[in-house]
Coordinates of C-alpha atoms in Angstrom, one line a residue:
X1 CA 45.9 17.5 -27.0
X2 CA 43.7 20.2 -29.4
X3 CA 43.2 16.7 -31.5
X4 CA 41.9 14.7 -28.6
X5 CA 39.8 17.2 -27.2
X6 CA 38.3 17.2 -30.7
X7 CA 38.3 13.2 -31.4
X8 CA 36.2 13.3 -28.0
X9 CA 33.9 16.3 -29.1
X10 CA 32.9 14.0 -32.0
X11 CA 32.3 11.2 -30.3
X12 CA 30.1 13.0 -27.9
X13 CA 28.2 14.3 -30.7
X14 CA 28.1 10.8 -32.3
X15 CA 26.3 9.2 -29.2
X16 CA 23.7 11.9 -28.9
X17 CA 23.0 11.4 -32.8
X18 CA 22.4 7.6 -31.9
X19 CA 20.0 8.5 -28.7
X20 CA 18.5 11.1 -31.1
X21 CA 17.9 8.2 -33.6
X22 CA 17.3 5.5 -31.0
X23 CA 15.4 7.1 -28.0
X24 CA 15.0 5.0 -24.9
X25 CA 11.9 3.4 -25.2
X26 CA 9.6 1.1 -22.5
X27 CA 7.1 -1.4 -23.3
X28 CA 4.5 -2.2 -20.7
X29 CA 2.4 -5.1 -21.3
X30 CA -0.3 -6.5 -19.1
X31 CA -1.3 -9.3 -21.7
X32 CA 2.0 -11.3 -22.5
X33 CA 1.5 -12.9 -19.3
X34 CA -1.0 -14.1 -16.8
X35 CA 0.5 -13.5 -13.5
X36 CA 2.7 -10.7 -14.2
X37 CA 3.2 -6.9 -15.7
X38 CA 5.8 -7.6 -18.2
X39 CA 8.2 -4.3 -18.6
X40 CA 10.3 -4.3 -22.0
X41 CA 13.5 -1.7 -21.7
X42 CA 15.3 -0.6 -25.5
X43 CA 17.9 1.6 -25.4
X44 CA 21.6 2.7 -26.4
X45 CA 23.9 0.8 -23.8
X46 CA 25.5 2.7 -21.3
X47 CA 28.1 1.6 -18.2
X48 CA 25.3 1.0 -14.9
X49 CA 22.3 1.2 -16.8
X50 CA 21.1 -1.8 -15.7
X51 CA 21.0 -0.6 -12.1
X52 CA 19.4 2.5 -13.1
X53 CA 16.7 1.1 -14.5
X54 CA 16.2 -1.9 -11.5
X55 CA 16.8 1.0 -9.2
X56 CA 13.4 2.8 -10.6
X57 CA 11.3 -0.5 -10.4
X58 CA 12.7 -1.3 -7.0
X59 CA 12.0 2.2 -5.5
X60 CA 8.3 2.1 -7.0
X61 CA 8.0 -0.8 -4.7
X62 CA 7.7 -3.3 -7.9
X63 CA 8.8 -7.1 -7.4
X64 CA 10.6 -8.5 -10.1
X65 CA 9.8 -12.4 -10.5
X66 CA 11.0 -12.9 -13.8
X67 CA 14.1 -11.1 -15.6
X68 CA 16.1 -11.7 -18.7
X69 CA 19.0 -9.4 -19.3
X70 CA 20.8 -9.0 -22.8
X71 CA 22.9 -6.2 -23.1
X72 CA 26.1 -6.9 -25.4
X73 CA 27.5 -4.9 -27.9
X74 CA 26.3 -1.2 -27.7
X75 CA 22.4 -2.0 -27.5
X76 CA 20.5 -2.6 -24.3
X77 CA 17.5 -4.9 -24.0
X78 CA 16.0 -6.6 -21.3
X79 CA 12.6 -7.8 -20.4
X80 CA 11.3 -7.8 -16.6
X81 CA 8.0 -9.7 -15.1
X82 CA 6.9 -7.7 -12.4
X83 CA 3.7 -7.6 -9.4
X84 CA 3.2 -5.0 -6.8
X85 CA 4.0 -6.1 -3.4
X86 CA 0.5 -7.9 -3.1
X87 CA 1.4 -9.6 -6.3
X88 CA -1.3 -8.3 -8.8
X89 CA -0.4 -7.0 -12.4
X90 CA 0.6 -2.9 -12.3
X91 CA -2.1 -1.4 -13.8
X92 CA -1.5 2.5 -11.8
X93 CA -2.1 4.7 -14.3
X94 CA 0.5 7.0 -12.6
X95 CA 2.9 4.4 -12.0
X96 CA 2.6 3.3 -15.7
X97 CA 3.5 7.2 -16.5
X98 CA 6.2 7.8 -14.2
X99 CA 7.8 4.5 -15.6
X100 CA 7.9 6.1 -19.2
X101 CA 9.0 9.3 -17.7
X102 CA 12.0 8.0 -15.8
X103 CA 13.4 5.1 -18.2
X104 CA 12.7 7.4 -21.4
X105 CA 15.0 9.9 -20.7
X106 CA 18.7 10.5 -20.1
X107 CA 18.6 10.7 -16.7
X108 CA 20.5 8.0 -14.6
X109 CA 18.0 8.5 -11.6
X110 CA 14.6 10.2 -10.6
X111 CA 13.1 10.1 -7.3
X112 CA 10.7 8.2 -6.1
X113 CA 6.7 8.6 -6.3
X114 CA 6.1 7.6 -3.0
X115 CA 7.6 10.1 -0.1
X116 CA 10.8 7.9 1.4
X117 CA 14.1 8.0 2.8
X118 CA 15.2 7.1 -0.9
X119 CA 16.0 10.4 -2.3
X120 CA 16.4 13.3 0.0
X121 CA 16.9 17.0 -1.6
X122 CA 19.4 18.7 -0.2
X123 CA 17.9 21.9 0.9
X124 CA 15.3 20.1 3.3
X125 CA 17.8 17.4 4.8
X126 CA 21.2 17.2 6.1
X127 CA 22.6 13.6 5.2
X128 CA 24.9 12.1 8.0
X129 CA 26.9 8.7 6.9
X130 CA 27.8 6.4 9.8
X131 CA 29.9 3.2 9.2
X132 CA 32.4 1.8 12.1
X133 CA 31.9 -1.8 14.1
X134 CA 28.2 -3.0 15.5
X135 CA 27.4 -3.1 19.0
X136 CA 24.1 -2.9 21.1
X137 CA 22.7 0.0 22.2
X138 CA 25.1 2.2 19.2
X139 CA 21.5 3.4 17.2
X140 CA 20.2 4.9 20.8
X141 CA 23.4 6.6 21.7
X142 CA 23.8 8.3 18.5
X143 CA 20.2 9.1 18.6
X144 CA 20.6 11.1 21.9
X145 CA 23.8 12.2 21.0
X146 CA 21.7 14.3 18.0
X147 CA 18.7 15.0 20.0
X148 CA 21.1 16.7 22.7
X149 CA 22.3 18.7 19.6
X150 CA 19.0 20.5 18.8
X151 CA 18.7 17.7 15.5
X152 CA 15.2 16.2 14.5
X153 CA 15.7 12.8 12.8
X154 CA 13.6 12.3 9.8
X155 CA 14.4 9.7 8.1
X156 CA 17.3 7.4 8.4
X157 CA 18.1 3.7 7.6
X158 CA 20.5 1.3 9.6
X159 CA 21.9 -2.0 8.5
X160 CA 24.1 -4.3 10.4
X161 CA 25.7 -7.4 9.1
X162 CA 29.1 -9.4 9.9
X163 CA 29.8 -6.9 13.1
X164 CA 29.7 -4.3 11.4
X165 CA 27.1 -1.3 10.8
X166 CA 26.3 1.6 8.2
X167 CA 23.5 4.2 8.6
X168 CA 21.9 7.4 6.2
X169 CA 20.6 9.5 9.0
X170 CA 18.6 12.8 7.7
X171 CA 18.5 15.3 9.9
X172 CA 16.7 19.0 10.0
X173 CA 17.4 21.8 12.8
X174 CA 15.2 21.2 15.5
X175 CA 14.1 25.0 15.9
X176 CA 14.1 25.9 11.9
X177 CA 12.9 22.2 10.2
X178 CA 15.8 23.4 7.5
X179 CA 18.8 21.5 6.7
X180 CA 22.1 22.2 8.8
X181 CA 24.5 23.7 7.0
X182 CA 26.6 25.9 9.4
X183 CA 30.1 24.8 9.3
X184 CA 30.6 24.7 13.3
X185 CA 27.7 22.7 14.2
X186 CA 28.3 20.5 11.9
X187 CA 31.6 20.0 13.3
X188 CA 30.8 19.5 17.3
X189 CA 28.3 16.9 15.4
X190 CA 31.2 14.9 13.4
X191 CA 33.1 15.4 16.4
X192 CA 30.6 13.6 19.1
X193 CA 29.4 11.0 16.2
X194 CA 33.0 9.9 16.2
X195 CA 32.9 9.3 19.6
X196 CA 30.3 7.4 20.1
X197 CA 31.3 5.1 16.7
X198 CA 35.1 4.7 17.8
X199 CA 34.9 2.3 20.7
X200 CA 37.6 -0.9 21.5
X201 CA 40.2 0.4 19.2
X202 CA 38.5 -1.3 16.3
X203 CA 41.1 -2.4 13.6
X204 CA 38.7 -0.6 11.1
X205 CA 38.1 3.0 12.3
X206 CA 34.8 4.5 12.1
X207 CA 33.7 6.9 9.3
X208 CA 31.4 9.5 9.2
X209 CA 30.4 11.9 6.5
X210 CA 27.6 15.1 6.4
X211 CA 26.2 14.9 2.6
X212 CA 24.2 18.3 1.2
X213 CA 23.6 16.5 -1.7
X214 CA 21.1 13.6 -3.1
X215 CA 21.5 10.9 -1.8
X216 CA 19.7 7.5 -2.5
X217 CA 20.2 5.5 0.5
X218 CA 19.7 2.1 -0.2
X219 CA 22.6 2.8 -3.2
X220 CA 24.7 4.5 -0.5
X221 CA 24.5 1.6 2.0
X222 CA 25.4 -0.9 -0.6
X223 CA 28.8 1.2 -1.5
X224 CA 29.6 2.3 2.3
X225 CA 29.5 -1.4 3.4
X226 CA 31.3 -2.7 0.7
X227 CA 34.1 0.3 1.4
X228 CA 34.1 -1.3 5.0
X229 CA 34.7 -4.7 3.8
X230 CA 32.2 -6.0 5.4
X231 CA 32.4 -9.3 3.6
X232 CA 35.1 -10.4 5.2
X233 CA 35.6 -12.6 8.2
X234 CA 32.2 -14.3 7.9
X235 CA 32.9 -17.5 9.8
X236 CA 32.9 -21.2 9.3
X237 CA 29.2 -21.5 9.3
X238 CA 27.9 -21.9 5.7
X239 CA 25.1 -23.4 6.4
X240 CA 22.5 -20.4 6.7
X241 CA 24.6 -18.5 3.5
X242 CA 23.4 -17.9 0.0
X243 CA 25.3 -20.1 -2.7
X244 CA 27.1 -18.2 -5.2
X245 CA 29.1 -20.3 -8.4
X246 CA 31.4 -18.9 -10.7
X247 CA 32.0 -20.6 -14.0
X248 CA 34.3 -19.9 -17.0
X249 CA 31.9 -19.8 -20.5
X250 CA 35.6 -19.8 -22.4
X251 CA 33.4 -20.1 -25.8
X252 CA 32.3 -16.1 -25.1
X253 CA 34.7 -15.5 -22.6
X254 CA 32.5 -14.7 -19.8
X255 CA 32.6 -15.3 -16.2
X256 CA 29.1 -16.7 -15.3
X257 CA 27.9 -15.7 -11.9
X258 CA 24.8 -18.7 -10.2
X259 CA 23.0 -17.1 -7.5
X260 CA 20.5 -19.7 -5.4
X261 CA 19.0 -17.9 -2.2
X262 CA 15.9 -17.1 -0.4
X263 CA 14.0 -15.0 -2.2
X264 CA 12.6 -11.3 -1.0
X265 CA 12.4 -8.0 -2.3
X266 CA 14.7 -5.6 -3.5
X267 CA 17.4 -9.1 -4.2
X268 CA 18.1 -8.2 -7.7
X269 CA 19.0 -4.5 -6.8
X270 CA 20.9 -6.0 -4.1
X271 CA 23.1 -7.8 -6.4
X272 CA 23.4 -5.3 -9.1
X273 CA 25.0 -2.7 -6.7
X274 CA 28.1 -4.8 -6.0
X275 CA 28.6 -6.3 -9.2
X276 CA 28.4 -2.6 -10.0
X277 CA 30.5 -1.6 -7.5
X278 CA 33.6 -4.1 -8.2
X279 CA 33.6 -2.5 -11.3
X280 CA 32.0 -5.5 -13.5
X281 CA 29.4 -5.0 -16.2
X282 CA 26.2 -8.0 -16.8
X283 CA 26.4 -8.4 -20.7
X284 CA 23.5 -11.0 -20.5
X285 CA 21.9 -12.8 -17.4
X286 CA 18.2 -14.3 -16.3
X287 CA 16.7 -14.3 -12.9
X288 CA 13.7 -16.4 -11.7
X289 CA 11.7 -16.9 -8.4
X290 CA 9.7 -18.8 -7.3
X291 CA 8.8 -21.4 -4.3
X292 CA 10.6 -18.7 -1.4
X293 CA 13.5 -19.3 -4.0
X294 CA 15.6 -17.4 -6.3
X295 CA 18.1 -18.0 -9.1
X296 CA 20.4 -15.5 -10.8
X297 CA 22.3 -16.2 -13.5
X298 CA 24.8 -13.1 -14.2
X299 CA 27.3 -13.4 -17.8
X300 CA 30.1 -10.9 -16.5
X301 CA 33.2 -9.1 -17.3
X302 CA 35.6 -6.4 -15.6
X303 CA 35.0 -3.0 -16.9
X304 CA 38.6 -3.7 -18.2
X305 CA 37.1 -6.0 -20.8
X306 CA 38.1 -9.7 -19.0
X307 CA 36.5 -11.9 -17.1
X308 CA 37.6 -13.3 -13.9
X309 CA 41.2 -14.9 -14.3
X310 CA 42.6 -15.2 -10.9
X311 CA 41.1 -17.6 -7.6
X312 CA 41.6 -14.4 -5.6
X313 CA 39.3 -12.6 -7.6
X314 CA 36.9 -15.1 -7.5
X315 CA 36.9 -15.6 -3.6
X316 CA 36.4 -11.7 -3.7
X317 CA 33.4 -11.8 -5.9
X318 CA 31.7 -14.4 -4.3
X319 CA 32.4 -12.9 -0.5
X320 CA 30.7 -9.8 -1.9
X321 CA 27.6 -11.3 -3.6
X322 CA 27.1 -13.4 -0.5
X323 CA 27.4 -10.2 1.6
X324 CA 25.1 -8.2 -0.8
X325 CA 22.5 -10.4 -0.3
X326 CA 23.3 -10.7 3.6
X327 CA 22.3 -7.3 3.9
X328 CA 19.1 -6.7 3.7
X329 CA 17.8 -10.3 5.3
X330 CA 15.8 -10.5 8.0
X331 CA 17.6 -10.8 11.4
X332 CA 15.5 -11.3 14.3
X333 CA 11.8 -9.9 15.5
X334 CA 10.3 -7.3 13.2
X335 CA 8.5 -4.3 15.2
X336 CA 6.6 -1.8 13.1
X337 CA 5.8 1.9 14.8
X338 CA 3.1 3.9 13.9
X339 CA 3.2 6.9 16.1
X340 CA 2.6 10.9 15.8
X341 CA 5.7 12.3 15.3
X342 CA 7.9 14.6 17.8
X343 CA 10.8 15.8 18.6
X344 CA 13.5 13.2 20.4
X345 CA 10.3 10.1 19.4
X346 CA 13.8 8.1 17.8
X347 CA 15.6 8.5 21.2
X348 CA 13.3 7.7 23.3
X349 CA 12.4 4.6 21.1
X350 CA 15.7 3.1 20.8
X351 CA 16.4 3.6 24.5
X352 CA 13.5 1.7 25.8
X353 CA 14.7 -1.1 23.4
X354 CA 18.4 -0.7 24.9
X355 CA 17.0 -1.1 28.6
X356 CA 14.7 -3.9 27.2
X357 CA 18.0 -6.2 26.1
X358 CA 17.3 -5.2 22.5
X359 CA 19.8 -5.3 19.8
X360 CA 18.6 -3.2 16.7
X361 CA 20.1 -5.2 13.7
X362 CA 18.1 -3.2 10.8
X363 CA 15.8 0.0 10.9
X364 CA 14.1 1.7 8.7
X365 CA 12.8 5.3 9.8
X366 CA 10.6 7.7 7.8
X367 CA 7.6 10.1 8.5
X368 CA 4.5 10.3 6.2
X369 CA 2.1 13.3 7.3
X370 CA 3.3 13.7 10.8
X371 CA 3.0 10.3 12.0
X372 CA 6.6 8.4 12.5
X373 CA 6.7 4.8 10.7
X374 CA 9.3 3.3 11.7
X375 CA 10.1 -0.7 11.1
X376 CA 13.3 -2.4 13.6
X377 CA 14.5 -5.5 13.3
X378 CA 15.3 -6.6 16.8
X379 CA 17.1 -9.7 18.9
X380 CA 18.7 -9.6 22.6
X381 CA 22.2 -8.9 23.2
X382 CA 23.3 -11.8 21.7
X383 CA 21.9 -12.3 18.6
X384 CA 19.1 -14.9 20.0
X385 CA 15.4 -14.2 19.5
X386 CA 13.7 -11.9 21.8
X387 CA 11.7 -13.2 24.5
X388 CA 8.2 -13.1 25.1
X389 CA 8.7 -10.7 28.6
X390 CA 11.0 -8.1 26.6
X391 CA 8.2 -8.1 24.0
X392 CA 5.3 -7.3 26.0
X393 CA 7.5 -5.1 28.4
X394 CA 8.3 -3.2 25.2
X395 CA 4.6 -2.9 23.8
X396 CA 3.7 -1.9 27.1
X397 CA 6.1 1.4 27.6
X398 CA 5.6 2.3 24.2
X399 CA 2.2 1.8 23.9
X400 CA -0.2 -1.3 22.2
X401 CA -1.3 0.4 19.7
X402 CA 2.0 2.4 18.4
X403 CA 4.1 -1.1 18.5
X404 CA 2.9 -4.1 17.3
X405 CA 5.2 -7.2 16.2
X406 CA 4.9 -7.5 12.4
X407 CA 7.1 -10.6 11.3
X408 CA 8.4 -13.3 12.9
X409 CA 12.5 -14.6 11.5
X410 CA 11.7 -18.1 9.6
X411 CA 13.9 -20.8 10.8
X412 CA 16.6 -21.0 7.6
X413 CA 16.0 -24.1 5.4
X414 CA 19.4 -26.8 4.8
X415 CA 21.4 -25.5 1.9
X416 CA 22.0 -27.9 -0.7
X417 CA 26.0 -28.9 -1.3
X418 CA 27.3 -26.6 -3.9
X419 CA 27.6 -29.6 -6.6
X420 CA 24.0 -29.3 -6.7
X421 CA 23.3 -26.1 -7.7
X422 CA 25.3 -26.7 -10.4
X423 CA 24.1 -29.1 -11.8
X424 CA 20.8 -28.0 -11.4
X425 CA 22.0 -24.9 -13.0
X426 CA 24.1 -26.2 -15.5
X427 CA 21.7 -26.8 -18.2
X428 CA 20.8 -23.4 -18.3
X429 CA 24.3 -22.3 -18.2
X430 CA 25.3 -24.0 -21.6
X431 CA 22.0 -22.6 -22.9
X432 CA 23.2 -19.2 -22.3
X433 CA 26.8 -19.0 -23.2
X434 CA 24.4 -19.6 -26.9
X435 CA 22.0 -17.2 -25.7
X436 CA 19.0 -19.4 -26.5
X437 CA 18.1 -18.4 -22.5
X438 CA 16.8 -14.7 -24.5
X439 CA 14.1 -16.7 -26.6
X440 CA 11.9 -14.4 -25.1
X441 CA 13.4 -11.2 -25.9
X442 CA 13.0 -11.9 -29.4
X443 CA 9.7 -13.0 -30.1
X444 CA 8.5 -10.5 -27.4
X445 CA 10.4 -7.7 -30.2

């Protein structure tokens, strides 16, 4: 054991030689191309650091339109096109700094510029994880359920998809504004949550967790839905999915992973968390957008060094991409709150949309300087759009100003048959498995 202990001391050593020798280092270029802030990432390879580093472009807000990904061996490199959400080039000095900063270093995550419900320190929030089956009306019960408890909401984010839900809830003592961390509150809490989550004997029970430390919520989502299996039991209707191909490359021994779907922010972080997740690292891969569209192409292998050999794996990974970009898509009206913020404001919120015939299928809740902006994602009962007469009835007890309806849900274009997408992504396929696709990585080293 005293020899291992040392063969593992030396490798240890080893590594930090080679980062001492080869630091991290980010190239930002606002000249290679015309419509885009192109973001060049060298570095020692590492298991997930592909994620970490789309994790700090997604949480800055950044849009990645363009991506090429080349990571085999024990050397990282990967070039990313990137806009702001307005799509103009990123010429924020701070931003430009904060990218060095947090890529540049060994640090797997930093938080965020920007004040969000991404990363929450410990000491100021008490994390509470939700995941058990969707209903109506389950976000305005569990927000009175900890506004009876004396508990201030301060952030939190909600997702629902496939009948089921998962929530980050951050919550502060409503007399104190500190985190809660005594043992027997926190227990009645767990105790009522439960209760509320655990209706019709659910096959899959519900789960709740209090976290005191960091948590990065859009991460957690990803992983508590995925542990709820919430890509299973989809349906027979295909017709409104994202289409995901798997492919053998048996000249590199690859599994290649064709992603065609509607575009929108935050997809490529989307996808990276489960591929992460199941435990299967991208060795090379492109992504481009473009036309509402996007197409991912992913060259894969388990983490046990093989690519996908059985049809039950495969059925697995692609239930889980298609679920990973599920997610996050629009369902229904979007309503966007700007308010002053108080005590109970959630409860009250989600209760009028309750006694309104309002489903909440996403939310996103923060505060920013006192005021409460908040964003829902709302149908009736049914999953049907809202009507006009629960709109305005809404608007009304809430008040015009405070509520107004931001987006309305784009009826879902025909998806191709899946022999077209690959062939139309064919080509690029047999490119890759030669790794002409990274043309670009080169000549841009």
């Amino acid at each position: 054991m005293g020899g291992s202990e040392s063969g593992s001391e030396s490798d240890d050593e080893y590594a930090k030689l080679i980062r001492r020798m080869n630091p991290p280092r980010v190239v930002i270029d606002n000249d290679a191309c015309e419509n885009a802030t192109v973001i060049k990432v060298d570095s020692e390879n590492k298991q997930g650091l592909l994620l970490e580093v789309v994790q700090v472009l997604t949480d800055l807000n950044l849009v990645v339109t363009k991506a090429y990904i080349s990571s085999d061996g024990c050397w990282f490199m990967d070039v990313f096109n990137v806009t702001d959400r307005e799509g103009m080039k990123i010429t924020d000095e701070s931003i430009i700094k904060y990218l060095h900063k947090s890529i540049e270093t060994d640090a797997c995550f930093r938080p965020s510029l920007k004040s969000s419900v991404g990363v929450m320190p410990s000491k100021e929030h008490t994390s509470i994880e939700l995941t058990g089956p969707d209903r109506p009306g389950l976000l305005s019960e569990v927000c009175a359920v900890l506004t009876n408890l004396k508990c201030n909401i301060v952030n939190a984010e909600i997702w629902a998809h496939n009948s089921r839900t998962a929530a980050v809830v951050c919550v502060t003592d409503e007399s104190t504004g500190c985190a809660i961390d005594d043992p027997h509150r926190l227990s009645i809490i767990k105790e009522l949550l439960s209760n509320v989550l655990s209706v019709n004997n659910d096959s899959r029970s519900a789960k709740m967790a209090v976290s005191m430390g960091v948590t990065h919520t859009e991460r957690r989502l990803h992983q508590m839905m995925f542990a709820d299996r919430d890509y299973e039991n989809v349906g027979d209707n295909k017709t409104l999915r994202p289409q995901v191909v798997l492919l053998d490359c048996l000249e590199k021994d690859y599994t290649v992973v064709m992603l065609r779907s509607k575009d929108r922010p935050k997809l490529l972080f989307d996808t990276l968390c489960t591929l992460t997740d199941m435990q299967y690292v991208v060795f090379h891969g492109t992504v481009d957008t473009g036309r509402m569209e996007a197409y991912q192409e992913y060259y894969i292998r388990h983490v046990d060094g093989l690519p996908i050999r059985s049809e039950a794996e495969r059925q697995r990974v692609t239930q889980c991409l298609e679920a990973a970009i599920e997610r996050r898509a629009s369902e229904g009206l979007e309503l966007e709150l700007r308010t002053n913020d108080r005590v109970g404001l959630l409860s009250d919120i989600t209760r009028i949309f309750r006694e309104n015939g309002m489903h909440i299928r996403r939310a996103e809740i923060s505060t920013e300087g006192g005021m409460a902006v908040d964003s829902f994602h709302v149908t009736d009962m049914l999953g049907n759009p809202v009507e006009a007469k629960a709109i305005e009835s809404v608007c009304k007890q809430i008040g015009q100003t405070a509520l107004r309806v931001r987006q309305c849900p784009e009826a879902p274009s025909p998806k191709p048959p899946e022999e077209t997408l690959t062939s139309f992504l064919l080509g690029n396929f047999l490119k890759a498995c030669s790794f002409q696709t990274f043309g670009l990585i080169r000549s841009y080293s």
